[in-house]
PDB file of C-alpha atoms in Angstrom:
ATOM      1  CA  UNK Q 918     -16.678 -43.605  26.434  1.00 33.00           C
ATOM      2  CA  UNK Q 919     -19.106 -43.476  23.590  1.00 33.00           C
ATOM      3  CA  UNK Q 920     -19.102 -40.069  21.944  1.00 35.00           C
ATOM      4  CA  UNK Q 921     -22.389 -38.291  21.451  1.00 35.00           C
ATOM      5  CA  UNK Q 922     -21.514 -37.579  17.794  1.00 33.00           C
ATOM      6  CA  UNK Q 923     -21.210 -41.245  17.055  1.00 37.00           C
ATOM      7  CA  UNK Q 924     -24.643 -41.746  18.560  1.00 38.00           C
ATOM      8  CA  UNK Q 925     -26.068 -39.017  16.505  1.00 37.00           C
ATOM      9  CA  UNK Q 926     -24.442 -40.273  13.265  1.00 37.00           C
ATOM     10  CA  UNK Q 927     -26.237 -43.658  13.955  1.00 38.00           C
ATOM     11  CA  UNK Q 928     -29.460 -42.214  15.089  1.00 39.00           C
ATOM     12  CA  UNK Q 929     -29.582 -40.618  11.513  1.00 36.00           C
ATOM     13  CA  UNK Q 930     -28.863 -44.045   9.967  1.00 39.00           C
ATOM     14  CA  UNK Q 931     -31.910 -45.435  11.747  1.00 40.00           C
ATOM     15  CA  UNK Q 932     -34.459 -42.692  11.190  1.00 38.00           C
ATOM     16  CA  UNK Q 933     -36.549 -44.796   9.003  1.00 38.00           C
ATOM     17  CA  UNK Q 934     -36.849 -47.399  11.497  1.00 39.00           C
ATOM     18  CA  UNK Q 935     -37.351 -44.692  14.253  1.00 42.00           C
ATOM     19  CA  UNK Q 936     -35.180 -44.198  17.185  1.00 43.00           C
ATOM     20  CA  UNK Q 937     -37.089 -45.881  19.952  1.00 41.00           C
ATOM     21  CA  UNK Q 938     -40.173 -46.302  17.747  1.00 42.00           C
ATOM     22  CA  UNK Q 939     -43.292 -48.069  18.781  1.00 45.00           C
ATOM     23  CA  UNK Q 940     -43.698 -51.264  17.202  1.00 44.00           C
ATOM     24  CA  UNK Q 941     -46.605 -51.793  14.899  1.00 49.00           C
ATOM     25  CA  UNK Q 942     -48.755 -54.787  16.049  1.00 48.00           C
ATOM     26  CA  UNK Q 943     -48.973 -57.504  13.415  1.00 44.00           C
ATOM     27  CA  UNK Q 944     -52.536 -58.239  12.399  1.00 42.00           C
ATOM     28  CA  UNK Q 945     -54.429 -60.374  10.052  1.00 40.00           C
ATOM     29  CA  UNK Q 946     -53.794 -64.000   8.989  1.00 38.00           C
ATOM     30  CA  UNK Q 947     -50.022 -63.379   8.638  1.00 47.00           C
ATOM     31  CA  UNK Q 948     -49.566 -63.004  12.299  1.00 48.00           C
ATOM     32  CA  UNK Q 949     -51.514 -66.082  13.367  1.00 40.00           C
ATOM     33  CA  UNK Q 950     -49.821 -68.342  10.579  1.00 58.00           C
ATOM     34  CA  UNK Q 951     -46.450 -70.065  10.951  1.00 83.00           C
ATOM     35  CA  UNK Q 952     -43.565 -68.237   9.371  1.00 93.00           C
ATOM     36  CA  UNK Q 953     -40.721 -70.170   8.013  1.00 96.00           C
ATOM     37  CA  UNK Q 954     -37.308 -68.438   7.877  1.00 97.00           C
ATOM     38  CA  UNK Q 955     -33.914 -69.650   6.785  1.00 97.00           C
ATOM     39  CA  UNK Q 956     -31.428 -69.310   9.785  1.00 97.00           C
ATOM     40  CA  UNK Q 957     -27.897 -70.789   9.558  1.00 96.00           C
ATOM     41  CA  UNK Q 958     -28.745 -72.728   6.410  1.00 94.00           C
ATOM     42  CA  UNK Q 959     -31.722 -74.486   7.747  1.00 93.00           C
ATOM     43  CA  UNK Q 960     -35.478 -73.691   7.617  1.00 96.00           C
ATOM     44  CA  UNK Q 961     -37.199 -72.871  10.756  1.00 95.00           C
ATOM     45  CA  UNK Q 962     -40.616 -72.565  11.299  1.00 95.00           C
ATOM     46  CA  UNK Q 963     -42.385 -70.291  14.177  1.00 97.00           C
ATOM     47  CA  UNK Q 964     -45.753 -70.898  14.937  1.00 95.00           C
ATOM     48  CA  UNK Q 965     -46.641 -67.485  16.025  1.00 95.00           C
ATOM     49  CA  UNK Q 966     -45.337 -63.799  16.468  1.00 96.00           C
ATOM     50  CA  UNK Q 967     -43.179 -63.898  19.630  1.00 97.00           C
ATOM     51  CA  UNK Q 968     -44.250 -61.742  22.268  1.00 97.00           C
ATOM     52  CA  UNK Q 969     -41.753 -62.262  25.198  1.00 98.00           C
ATOM     53  CA  UNK Q 970     -38.320 -62.260  23.342  1.00 98.00           C
ATOM     54  CA  UNK Q 971     -35.239 -62.611  25.515  1.00 98.00           C
ATOM     55  CA  UNK Q 972     -31.878 -61.717  23.932  1.00 98.00           C
ATOM     56  CA  UNK Q 973     -28.253 -61.989  24.669  1.00 96.00           C
ATOM     57  CA  UNK Q 974     -25.546 -59.412  24.339  1.00 94.00           C
ATOM     58  CA  UNK Q 975     -25.544 -55.863  23.065  1.00 94.00           C
ATOM     59  CA  UNK Q 976     -25.371 -56.124  19.511  1.00 95.00           C
ATOM     60  CA  UNK Q 977     -28.150 -58.788  19.433  1.00 96.00           C
ATOM     61  CA  UNK Q 978     -30.425 -56.693  21.823  1.00 97.00           C
ATOM     62  CA  UNK Q 979     -29.791 -53.632  19.588  1.00 96.00           C
ATOM     63  CA  UNK Q 980     -31.201 -55.464  16.606  1.00 98.00           C
ATOM     64  CA  UNK Q 981     -34.368 -55.610  18.247  1.00 98.00           C
ATOM     65  CA  UNK Q 982     -34.340 -52.017  19.260  1.00 97.00           C
ATOM     66  CA  UNK Q 983     -33.488 -50.772  15.799  1.00 97.00           C
ATOM     67  CA  UNK Q 984     -36.409 -52.372  14.602  1.00 98.00           C
ATOM     68  CA  UNK Q 985     -38.722 -50.701  17.165  1.00 97.00           C
ATOM     69  CA  UNK Q 986     -39.391 -54.050  18.765  1.00 98.00           C
ATOM     70  CA  UNK Q 987     -38.768 -53.425  22.588  1.00 97.00           C
ATOM     71  CA  UNK Q 988     -42.473 -54.013  23.305  1.00 97.00           C
ATOM     72  CA  UNK Q 989     -42.048 -57.507  22.108  1.00 98.00           C
ATOM     73  CA  UNK Q 990     -39.137 -58.255  24.569  1.00 98.00           C
ATOM     74  CA  UNK Q 991     -39.322 -59.654  28.210  1.00 98.00           C
ATOM     75  CA  UNK Q 992     -35.636 -58.921  28.753  1.00 97.00           C
ATOM     76  CA  UNK Q 993     -31.935 -59.126  27.694  1.00 96.00           C
ATOM     77  CA  UNK Q 994     -28.800 -60.497  29.379  1.00 95.00           C
ATOM     78  CA  UNK Q 995     -25.354 -58.488  28.748  1.00 93.00           C
ATOM     79  CA  UNK Q 996     -22.211 -57.822  30.796  1.00 87.00           C
ATOM     80  CA  UNK Q 997     -21.854 -54.318  31.996  1.00 81.00           C
ATOM     81  CA  UNK Q 998     -18.538 -54.020  30.378  1.00 74.00           C
ATOM     82  CA  UNK Q 999     -19.678 -53.483  26.947  1.00 68.00           C
ATOM     83  CA  UNK Q1000     -19.667 -49.620  26.875  1.00 65.00           C
ATOM     84  CA  UNK Q1001     -21.494 -46.645  28.137  1.00 70.00           C
ATOM     85  CA  UNK Q1002     -25.148 -46.808  27.176  1.00 78.00           C
ATOM     86  CA  UNK Q1003     -26.222 -43.339  27.972  1.00 77.00           C
ATOM     87  CA  UNK Q1004     -25.944 -41.901  24.315  1.00 80.00           C
ATOM     88  CA  UNK Q1005     -26.991 -44.778  22.139  1.00 85.00           C
ATOM     89  CA  UNK Q1006     -29.831 -44.095  19.903  1.00 85.00           C
ATOM     90  CA  UNK Q1007     -31.964 -46.822  21.621  1.00 88.00           C
ATOM     91  CA  UNK Q1008     -31.648 -45.527  25.085  1.00 87.00           C
ATOM     92  CA  UNK Q1009     -35.431 -45.805  25.430  1.00 90.00           C
ATOM     93  CA  UNK Q1010     -35.194 -49.483  24.806  1.00 93.00           C
ATOM     94  CA  UNK Q1011     -32.625 -49.868  27.427  1.00 93.00           C
ATOM     95  CA  UNK Q1012     -34.676 -48.057  29.847  1.00 92.00           C
ATOM     96  CA  UNK Q1013     -38.015 -50.030  29.110  1.00 95.00           C
ATOM     97  CA  UNK Q1014     -36.572 -53.482  28.853  1.00 96.00           C
ATOM     98  CA  UNK Q1015     -35.541 -55.469  31.953  1.00 96.00           C
ATOM     99  CA  UNK Q1016     -31.787 -56.321  32.296  1.00 95.00           C
ATOM    100  CA  UNK Q1017     -32.100 -59.946  33.319  1.00 96.00           C
ATOM    101  CA  UNK Q1018     -28.491 -60.773  33.728  1.00 94.00           C
ATOM    102  CA  UNK Q1019     -25.008 -59.150  33.507  1.00 92.00           C
ATOM    103  CA  UNK Q1020     -23.646 -62.517  32.578  1.00 90.00           C
ATOM    104  CA  UNK Q1021     -24.756 -64.767  29.797  1.00 88.00           C
ATOM    105  CA  UNK Q1022     -28.304 -66.103  29.483  1.00 93.00           C
ATOM    106  CA  UNK Q1023     -29.298 -69.225  31.467  1.00 94.00           C
ATOM    107  CA  UNK Q1024     -32.085 -71.558  31.423  1.00 95.00           C
ATOM    108  CA  UNK Q1025     -33.276 -70.039  34.594  1.00 95.00           C
ATOM    109  CA  UNK Q1026     -33.306 -66.482  33.109  1.00 94.00           C
ATOM    110  CA  UNK Q1027     -35.436 -67.731  30.119  1.00 97.00           C
ATOM    111  CA  UNK Q1028     -38.018 -69.695  32.131  1.00 97.00           C
ATOM    112  CA  UNK Q1029     -38.325 -66.830  34.777  1.00 97.00           C
ATOM    113  CA  UNK Q1030     -38.947 -64.458  31.879  1.00 98.00           C
ATOM    114  CA  UNK Q1031     -41.594 -66.844  30.399  1.00 98.00           C
ATOM    115  CA  UNK Q1032     -39.657 -66.297  27.110  1.00 98.00           C
ATOM    116  CA  UNK Q1033     -41.355 -67.316  23.762  1.00 98.00           C
ATOM    117  CA  UNK Q1034     -38.246 -66.870  21.704  1.00 98.00           C
ATOM    118  CA  UNK Q1035     -34.517 -66.606  22.534  1.00 98.00           C
ATOM    119  CA  UNK Q1036     -32.435 -64.658  20.276  1.00 98.00           C
ATOM    120  CA  UNK Q1037     -28.681 -65.358  20.721  1.00 97.00           C
ATOM    121  CA  UNK Q1038     -25.721 -66.745  19.069  1.00 96.00           C
ATOM    122  CA  UNK Q1039     -22.884 -69.384  19.311  1.00 95.00           C
ATOM    123  CA  UNK Q1040     -20.486 -67.774  21.902  1.00 91.00           C
ATOM    124  CA  UNK Q1041     -23.116 -65.101  22.254  1.00 91.00           C
ATOM    125  CA  UNK Q1042     -24.997 -66.977  24.738  1.00 93.00           C
ATOM    126  CA  UNK Q1043     -25.671 -70.422  23.126  1.00 96.00           C
ATOM    127  CA  UNK Q1044     -22.869 -72.801  24.247  1.00 93.00           C
ATOM    128  CA  UNK Q1045     -22.387 -76.591  24.542  1.00 90.00           C
ATOM    129  CA  UNK Q1046     -20.453 -76.490  27.898  1.00 88.00           C
ATOM    130  CA  UNK Q1047     -23.452 -75.374  29.971  1.00 87.00           C
ATOM    131  CA  UNK Q1048     -26.138 -77.164  27.991  1.00 91.00           C
ATOM    132  CA  UNK Q1049     -27.659 -73.776  26.902  1.00 95.00           C
ATOM    133  CA  UNK Q1050     -28.437 -74.538  23.240  1.00 96.00           C
ATOM    134  CA  UNK Q1051     -31.264 -74.201  20.744  1.00 96.00           C
ATOM    135  CA  UNK Q1052     -31.694 -77.869  20.933  1.00 96.00           C
ATOM    136  CA  UNK Q1053     -32.161 -77.871  24.679  1.00 96.00           C
ATOM    137  CA  UNK Q1054     -34.484 -74.901  24.581  1.00 97.00           C
ATOM    138  CA  UNK Q1055     -36.563 -76.715  22.127  1.00 96.00           C
ATOM    139  CA  UNK Q1056     -36.976 -79.470  24.675  1.00 96.00           C
ATOM    140  CA  UNK Q1057     -38.796 -76.949  26.918  1.00 96.00           C
ATOM    141  CA  UNK Q1058     -41.001 -75.655  24.046  1.00 96.00           C
ATOM    142  CA  UNK Q1059     -39.120 -72.335  23.592  1.00 97.00           C
ATOM    143  CA  UNK Q1060     -37.976 -71.539  20.065  1.00 97.00           C
ATOM    144  CA  UNK Q1061     -34.703 -69.760  19.009  1.00 97.00           C
ATOM    145  CA  UNK Q1062     -33.030 -67.693  16.528  1.00 98.00           C
ATOM    146  CA  UNK Q1063     -29.338 -67.778  16.006  1.00 97.00           C
ATOM    147  CA  UNK Q1064     -27.271 -64.777  15.088  1.00 97.00           C
ATOM    148  CA  UNK Q1065     -25.964 -65.408  11.707  1.00 97.00           C
ATOM    149  CA  UNK Q1066     -22.434 -63.890  12.292  1.00 95.00           C
ATOM    150  CA  UNK Q1067     -22.276 -66.857  14.825  1.00 94.00           C
ATOM    151  CA  UNK Q1068     -23.558 -69.815  12.603  1.00 95.00           C
ATOM    152  CA  UNK Q1069     -21.190 -72.700  12.736  1.00 92.00           C
ATOM    153  CA  UNK Q1070     -19.564 -73.282   9.249  1.00 89.00           C
ATOM    154  CA  UNK Q1071     -18.369 -76.869   9.654  1.00 84.00           C
ATOM    155  CA  UNK Q1072     -14.715 -76.072   8.912  1.00 84.00           C
ATOM    156  CA  UNK Q1073     -13.765 -77.006  12.568  1.00 83.00           C
ATOM    157  CA  UNK Q1074     -16.163 -77.734  15.459  1.00 81.00           C
ATOM    158  CA  UNK Q1075     -15.862 -74.078  16.756  1.00 85.00           C
ATOM    159  CA  UNK Q1076     -15.636 -72.130  13.406  1.00 89.00           C
ATOM    160  CA  UNK Q1077     -18.195 -69.685  12.832  1.00 93.00           C
ATOM    161  CA  UNK Q1078     -19.459 -67.497  10.030  1.00 91.00           C
ATOM    162  CA  UNK Q1079     -21.246 -68.486   6.681  1.00 92.00           C
ATOM    163  CA  UNK Q1080     -21.399 -65.301   4.779  1.00 93.00           C
ATOM    164  CA  UNK Q1081     -20.078 -61.839   4.508  1.00 91.00           C
ATOM    165  CA  UNK Q1082     -20.737 -59.903   7.833  1.00 94.00           C
ATOM    166  CA  UNK Q1083     -22.880 -57.195   6.262  1.00 96.00           C
ATOM    167  CA  UNK Q1084     -24.857 -59.628   4.444  1.00 96.00           C
ATOM    168  CA  UNK Q1085     -25.385 -61.430   7.925  1.00 96.00           C
ATOM    169  CA  UNK Q1086     -26.485 -58.329   9.369  1.00 97.00           C
ATOM    170  CA  UNK Q1087     -28.920 -57.647   6.578  1.00 98.00           C
ATOM    171  CA  UNK Q1088     -30.220 -61.375   6.691  1.00 98.00           C
ATOM    172  CA  UNK Q1089     -31.107 -61.064  10.216  1.00 98.00           C
ATOM    173  CA  UNK Q1090     -32.805 -57.591  10.005  1.00 98.00           C
ATOM    174  CA  UNK Q1091     -34.734 -59.053   7.056  1.00 98.00           C
ATOM    175  CA  UNK Q1092     -35.724 -62.288   8.961  1.00 98.00           C
ATOM    176  CA  UNK Q1093     -36.773 -60.409  12.084  1.00 98.00           C
ATOM    177  CA  UNK Q1094     -38.612 -58.035  10.132  1.00 98.00           C
ATOM    178  CA  UNK Q1095     -40.661 -60.849   8.486  1.00 97.00           C
ATOM    179  CA  UNK Q1096     -41.144 -62.604  11.821  1.00 97.00           C
ATOM    180  CA  UNK Q1097     -42.573 -59.672  13.571  1.00 97.00           C
ATOM    181  CA  UNK Q1098     -44.450 -58.075  10.615  1.00 96.00           C
ATOM    182  CA  UNK Q1099     -42.197 -54.968  10.444  1.00 97.00           C
ATOM    183  CA  UNK Q1100     -40.861 -55.950   6.797  1.00 97.00           C
ATOM    184  CA  UNK Q1101     -40.947 -52.060   5.703  1.00 97.00           C
ATOM    185  CA  UNK Q1102     -39.118 -50.912   8.552  1.00 97.00           C
ATOM    186  CA  UNK Q1103     -36.409 -53.555   8.275  1.00 98.00           C
ATOM    187  CA  UNK Q1104     -36.003 -52.939   4.332  1.00 98.00           C
ATOM    188  CA  UNK Q1105     -35.836 -49.069   5.037  1.00 98.00           C
ATOM    189  CA  UNK Q1106     -33.209 -49.656   7.721  1.00 97.00           C
ATOM    190  CA  UNK Q1107     -31.125 -51.796   5.304  1.00 98.00           C
ATOM    191  CA  UNK Q1108     -31.306 -49.348   2.503  1.00 98.00           C
ATOM    192  CA  UNK Q1109     -30.204 -46.539   4.857  1.00 97.00           C
ATOM    193  CA  UNK Q1110     -27.293 -48.651   6.063  1.00 98.00           C
ATOM    194  CA  UNK Q1111     -26.322 -49.690   2.377  1.00 98.00           C
ATOM    195  CA  UNK Q1112     -26.416 -45.892   1.363  1.00 98.00           C
ATOM    196  CA  UNK Q1113     -24.164 -44.960   4.403  1.00 97.00           C
ATOM    197  CA  UNK Q1114     -21.719 -47.555   3.564  1.00 98.00           C
ATOM    198  CA  UNK Q1115     -21.596 -46.702   0.011  1.00 98.00           C
ATOM    199  CA  UNK Q1116     -20.763 -43.262   0.858  1.00 97.00           C
ATOM    200  CA  UNK Q1117     -17.898 -44.261   2.833  1.00 97.00           C
ATOM    201  CA  UNK Q1118     -16.588 -46.767   0.274  1.00 97.00           C
ATOM    202  CA  UNK Q1119     -16.857 -43.976  -2.334  1.00 96.00           C
ATOM    203  CA  UNK Q1120     -14.119 -41.909  -0.367  1.00 95.00           C
ATOM    204  CA  UNK Q1121     -11.740 -44.800   0.272  1.00 93.00           C
ATOM    205  CA  UNK Q1122      -7.977 -43.889   0.153  1.00 90.00           C
ATOM    206  CA  UNK Q1123      -6.306 -44.934  -3.183  1.00 89.00           C
ATOM    207  CA  UNK Q1124      -3.679 -46.823  -1.294  1.00 93.00           C
ATOM    208  CA  UNK Q1125      -5.518 -49.156   1.054  1.00 96.00           C
ATOM    209  CA  UNK Q1126      -3.729 -49.539   4.537  1.00 97.00           C
ATOM    210  CA  UNK Q1127      -3.506 -52.867   6.085  1.00 98.00           C
ATOM    211  CA  UNK Q1128      -5.246 -53.342   9.411  1.00 98.00           C
ATOM    212  CA  UNK Q1129      -5.259 -55.629  12.254  1.00 98.00           C
ATOM    213  CA  UNK Q1130      -8.017 -55.919  14.586  1.00 98.00           C
ATOM    214  CA  UNK Q1131      -7.066 -56.632  18.305  1.00 98.00           C
ATOM    215  CA  UNK Q1132      -9.622 -57.563  20.623  1.00 97.00           C
ATOM    216  CA  UNK Q1133      -7.524 -58.977  23.545  1.00 96.00           C
ATOM    217  CA  UNK Q1134      -4.780 -61.281  24.688  1.00 97.00           C
ATOM    218  CA  UNK Q1135      -0.987 -60.825  25.401  1.00 96.00           C
ATOM    219  CA  UNK Q1136       0.363 -64.319  24.938  1.00 97.00           C
ATOM    220  CA  UNK Q1137      -1.713 -64.630  21.692  1.00 97.00           C
ATOM    221  CA  UNK Q1138      -3.853 -62.022  20.206  1.00 98.00           C
ATOM    222  CA  UNK Q1139      -7.573 -62.643  19.776  1.00 97.00           C
ATOM    223  CA  UNK Q1140      -8.598 -61.267  16.368  1.00 97.00           C
ATOM    224  CA  UNK Q1141     -11.151 -61.346  13.510  1.00 95.00           C
ATOM    225  CA  UNK Q1142     -11.081 -63.577  10.552  1.00 94.00           C
ATOM    226  CA  UNK Q1143     -13.269 -62.824   7.516  1.00 94.00           C
ATOM    227  CA  UNK Q1144     -16.475 -63.919   8.872  1.00 92.00           C
ATOM    228  CA  UNK Q1145     -16.828 -61.425  11.753  1.00 93.00           C
ATOM    229  CA  UNK Q1146     -17.980 -57.919  11.657  1.00 95.00           C
ATOM    230  CA  UNK Q1147     -14.514 -56.207  11.647  1.00 96.00           C
ATOM    231  CA  UNK Q1148     -13.752 -57.783   8.219  1.00 96.00           C
ATOM    232  CA  UNK Q1149     -16.408 -55.608   6.369  1.00 96.00           C
ATOM    233  CA  UNK Q1150     -16.011 -52.537   8.677  1.00 98.00           C
ATOM    234  CA  UNK Q1151     -12.273 -52.548   7.787  1.00 98.00           C
ATOM    235  CA  UNK Q1152     -12.739 -53.360   3.967  1.00 97.00           C
ATOM    236  CA  UNK Q1153     -15.701 -50.993   3.463  1.00 97.00           C
ATOM    237  CA  UNK Q1154     -13.954 -48.263   5.369  1.00 98.00           C
ATOM    238  CA  UNK Q1155     -10.994 -48.526   2.866  1.00 97.00           C
ATOM    239  CA  UNK Q1156      -8.564 -50.763   4.440  1.00 98.00           C
ATOM    240  CA  UNK Q1157      -7.412 -54.435   4.212  1.00 98.00           C
ATOM    241  CA  UNK Q1158      -8.054 -57.037   7.120  1.00 98.00           C
ATOM    242  CA  UNK Q1159      -4.725 -58.705   7.375  1.00 98.00           C
ATOM    243  CA  UNK Q1160      -6.521 -61.762   8.744  1.00 97.00           C
ATOM    244  CA  UNK Q1161      -8.685 -62.089   5.795  1.00 96.00           C
ATOM    245  CA  UNK Q1162      -7.728 -65.433   4.966  1.00 95.00           C
ATOM    246  CA  UNK Q1163      -9.018 -66.850   8.214  1.00 94.00           C
ATOM    247  CA  UNK Q1164     -12.396 -68.880   7.354  1.00 92.00           C
ATOM    248  CA  UNK Q1165     -13.557 -68.080  10.946  1.00 91.00           C
ATOM    249  CA  UNK Q1166     -15.373 -65.144  13.020  1.00 91.00           C
ATOM    250  CA  UNK Q1167     -13.549 -64.335  15.994  1.00 93.00           C
ATOM    251  CA  UNK Q1168     -10.310 -66.468  16.543  1.00 93.00           C
ATOM    252  CA  UNK Q1169      -6.856 -66.594  18.098  1.00 96.00           C
ATOM    253  CA  UNK Q1170      -3.411 -66.298  16.107  1.00 97.00           C
ATOM    254  CA  UNK Q1171       0.236 -65.920  16.802  1.00 97.00           C
ATOM    255  CA  UNK Q1172       1.923 -62.544  17.241  1.00 98.00           C
ATOM    256  CA  UNK Q1173       4.472 -63.827  14.722  1.00 97.00           C
ATOM    257  CA  UNK Q1174       1.634 -63.737  12.015  1.00 98.00           C
ATOM    258  CA  UNK Q1175       0.996 -59.971  13.012  1.00 98.00           C
ATOM    259  CA  UNK Q1176       4.562 -59.105  12.721  1.00 98.00           C
ATOM    260  CA  UNK Q1177       4.918 -61.007   9.433  1.00 98.00           C
ATOM    261  CA  UNK Q1178       1.668 -59.197   7.850  1.00 98.00           C
ATOM    262  CA  UNK Q1179       2.906 -55.808   9.190  1.00 98.00           C
ATOM    263  CA  UNK Q1180      -0.314 -53.787   9.471  1.00 98.00           C
ATOM    264  CA  UNK Q1181      -0.396 -49.996   9.011  1.00 98.00           C
ATOM    265  CA  UNK Q1182      -3.257 -49.623  11.431  1.00 98.00           C
ATOM    266  CA  UNK Q1183      -4.292 -51.545  14.415  1.00 98.00           C
ATOM    267  CA  UNK Q1184      -8.014 -51.241  15.688  1.00 98.00           C
ATOM    268  CA  UNK Q1185      -8.559 -51.842  19.247  1.00 98.00           C
ATOM    269  CA  UNK Q1186     -11.804 -53.410  20.463  1.00 97.00           C
ATOM    270  CA  UNK Q1187     -12.733 -51.517  23.471  1.00 95.00           C
ATOM    271  CA  UNK Q1188     -14.500 -53.726  26.232  1.00 92.00           C
ATOM    272  CA  UNK Q1189     -13.837 -55.729  29.280  1.00 86.00           C
ATOM    273  CA  UNK Q1190     -11.698 -55.238  32.465  1.00 88.00           C
ATOM    274  CA  UNK Q1191      -8.577 -54.255  30.392  1.00 93.00           C
ATOM    275  CA  UNK Q1192      -9.665 -51.035  28.873  1.00 92.00           C
ATOM    276  CA  UNK Q1193      -8.695 -49.474  25.528  1.00 95.00           C
ATOM    277  CA  UNK Q1194      -5.949 -47.351  26.973  1.00 96.00           C
ATOM    278  CA  UNK Q1195      -4.248 -50.164  28.641  1.00 97.00           C
ATOM    279  CA  UNK Q1196      -4.607 -52.174  25.396  1.00 97.00           C
ATOM    280  CA  UNK Q1197      -2.808 -49.350  23.505  1.00 97.00           C
ATOM    281  CA  UNK Q1198      -0.123 -49.117  26.114  1.00 98.00           C
ATOM    282  CA  UNK Q1199       0.612 -52.968  25.812  1.00 98.00           C
ATOM    283  CA  UNK Q1200       0.810 -52.689  21.935  1.00 98.00           C
ATOM    284  CA  UNK Q1201       2.991 -49.893  21.760  1.00 97.00           C
ATOM    285  CA  UNK Q1202       5.394 -51.252  24.426  1.00 97.00           C
ATOM    286  CA  UNK Q1203       5.385 -54.836  23.427  1.00 97.00           C
ATOM    287  CA  UNK Q1204       8.826 -55.608  22.081  1.00 97.00           C
ATOM    288  CA  UNK Q1205       8.106 -58.031  19.276  1.00 97.00           C
ATOM    289  CA  UNK Q1206       5.752 -55.481  17.714  1.00 98.00           C
ATOM    290  CA  UNK Q1207       8.393 -52.744  17.764  1.00 96.00           C
ATOM    291  CA  UNK Q1208       8.928 -52.776  13.922  1.00 97.00           C
ATOM    292  CA  UNK Q1209       5.531 -53.139  12.815  1.00 98.00           C
ATOM    293  CA  UNK Q1210       4.354 -50.170  10.939  1.00 98.00           C
ATOM    294  CA  UNK Q1211       1.288 -49.366  12.964  1.00 98.00           C
ATOM    295  CA  UNK Q1212       3.339 -49.279  16.238  1.00 98.00           C
ATOM    296  CA  UNK Q1213       6.184 -47.296  14.810  1.00 97.00           C
ATOM    297  CA  UNK Q1214       3.806 -44.645  13.440  1.00 97.00           C
ATOM    298  CA  UNK Q1215       1.391 -44.983  16.410  1.00 97.00           C
ATOM    299  CA  UNK Q1216      -1.614 -45.503  14.178  1.00 97.00           C
ATOM    300  CA  UNK Q1217      -3.962 -47.138  16.662  1.00 97.00           C
ATOM    301  CA  UNK Q1218      -7.669 -46.464  16.567  1.00 98.00           C
ATOM    302  CA  UNK Q1219     -10.351 -47.503  18.982  1.00 97.00           C
ATOM    303  CA  UNK Q1220     -13.825 -48.929  18.289  1.00 96.00           C
ATOM    304  CA  UNK Q1221     -16.401 -50.165  20.959  1.00 94.00           C
ATOM    305  CA  UNK Q1222     -17.245 -54.021  21.264  1.00 93.00           C
ATOM    306  CA  UNK Q1223     -20.678 -53.101  20.112  1.00 92.00           C
ATOM    307  CA  UNK Q1224     -19.236 -51.663  16.944  1.00 95.00           C
ATOM    308  CA  UNK Q1225     -17.421 -54.641  16.127  1.00 96.00           C
ATOM    309  CA  UNK Q1226     -19.868 -57.493  16.643  1.00 95.00           C
ATOM    310  CA  UNK Q1227     -22.900 -57.977  14.300  1.00 96.00           C
ATOM    311  CA  UNK Q1228     -25.134 -54.966  15.212  1.00 96.00           C
ATOM    312  CA  UNK Q1229     -27.000 -51.780  13.794  1.00 96.00           C
ATOM    313  CA  UNK Q1230     -23.816 -49.955  14.871  1.00 95.00           C
ATOM    314  CA  UNK Q1231     -21.690 -51.355  12.021  1.00 97.00           C
ATOM    315  CA  UNK Q1232     -22.379 -48.729   9.522  1.00 97.00           C
ATOM    316  CA  UNK Q1233     -21.610 -45.980  11.871  1.00 96.00           C
ATOM    317  CA  UNK Q1234     -18.385 -47.858  12.846  1.00 97.00           C
ATOM    318  CA  UNK Q1235     -17.338 -48.000   9.107  1.00 98.00           C
ATOM    319  CA  UNK Q1236     -18.048 -44.389   8.850  1.00 98.00           C
ATOM    320  CA  UNK Q1237     -15.788 -43.409  11.778  1.00 97.00           C
ATOM    321  CA  UNK Q1238     -12.851 -45.719  10.788  1.00 98.00           C
ATOM    322  CA  UNK Q1239     -12.968 -44.567   7.264  1.00 97.00           C
ATOM    323  CA  UNK Q1240     -12.583 -40.891   8.365  1.00 97.00           C
ATOM    324  CA  UNK Q1241      -9.573 -41.980  10.448  1.00 97.00           C
ATOM    325  CA  UNK Q1242      -7.997 -44.165   7.589  1.00 96.00           C
ATOM    326  CA  UNK Q1243      -8.295 -41.115   5.240  1.00 93.00           C
ATOM    327  CA  UNK Q1244      -6.879 -38.682   7.878  1.00 87.00           C
ATOM    328  CA  UNK Q1245      -3.492 -40.325   8.180  1.00 66.00           C
ATOM    329  CA  UNK Q1246      -3.302 -39.112  11.874  1.00 57.00           C
ATOM    330  CA  UNK Q1247      -2.759 -40.595  15.239  1.00 50.00           C
ATOM    331  CA  UNK Q1248      -5.836 -41.399  17.048  1.00 46.00           C
TER     332      UNK Q1248
END
């Protein structure tokens, strides 16, 4: 369950943007003219300021809420296993914007909502197997914006991520601020995030512990390479991501790699049908891991799914993990 103190810390981080702030309507010639943004390495022009945005997943939805843009939204899709939303700073946004689906977005969701922009990402809504892609939406006359964390990098057909994760977060906040005419709000939010992250970095332990991010999986663990949010959450908090060499965002590795790299701390991503406590019990009892330092010392820390995907919760997650890495205590 999400702790109220975590929500309070995050709300402090977004005071400049305003928790549940009313969006300032765009006006003047800028609002009517097309805006060209760089998204996933290509220039995309939007003919107008969107008024009926549909988003997919919690982190992407909260980018809009953090910028005070709930009045520009027609709805969101999100599974209900992504954490308790009771104490998040954007509770008003969740109360106000329709929850269209507890699955991923579909063509029908988008058309029924009369969307004029779909904000999603590869494996965060967009997917080839169902035909729900920016190209297919374009045929329907509906523009898209792709979450930068999920941009395909060309290394393989599925590899994602083209820049450091916090840069991806700041790029999306900047782009959305420009698209919706709330540039000052976006800049202020980014400045607060940078300040919060810098404060944690200044207190990083002298000896940086090795950290493994465990998302899920028993036969093989699903984890984070250097292009997903955990990379910088771990690094800026004062640790070292043991999977930094993977030029991908979210991906699968072998347990033998985890054992070989011997992490000092394991961070669990809490979501889904298998909860954090079940994941922790599995890790602590899984025979091949018995000599891994994190397991031997019971150094296991839990963060929510929304902390660990690109979202405005990332700086707060860095602060909380940083405090844990400095504490030297069991979670």
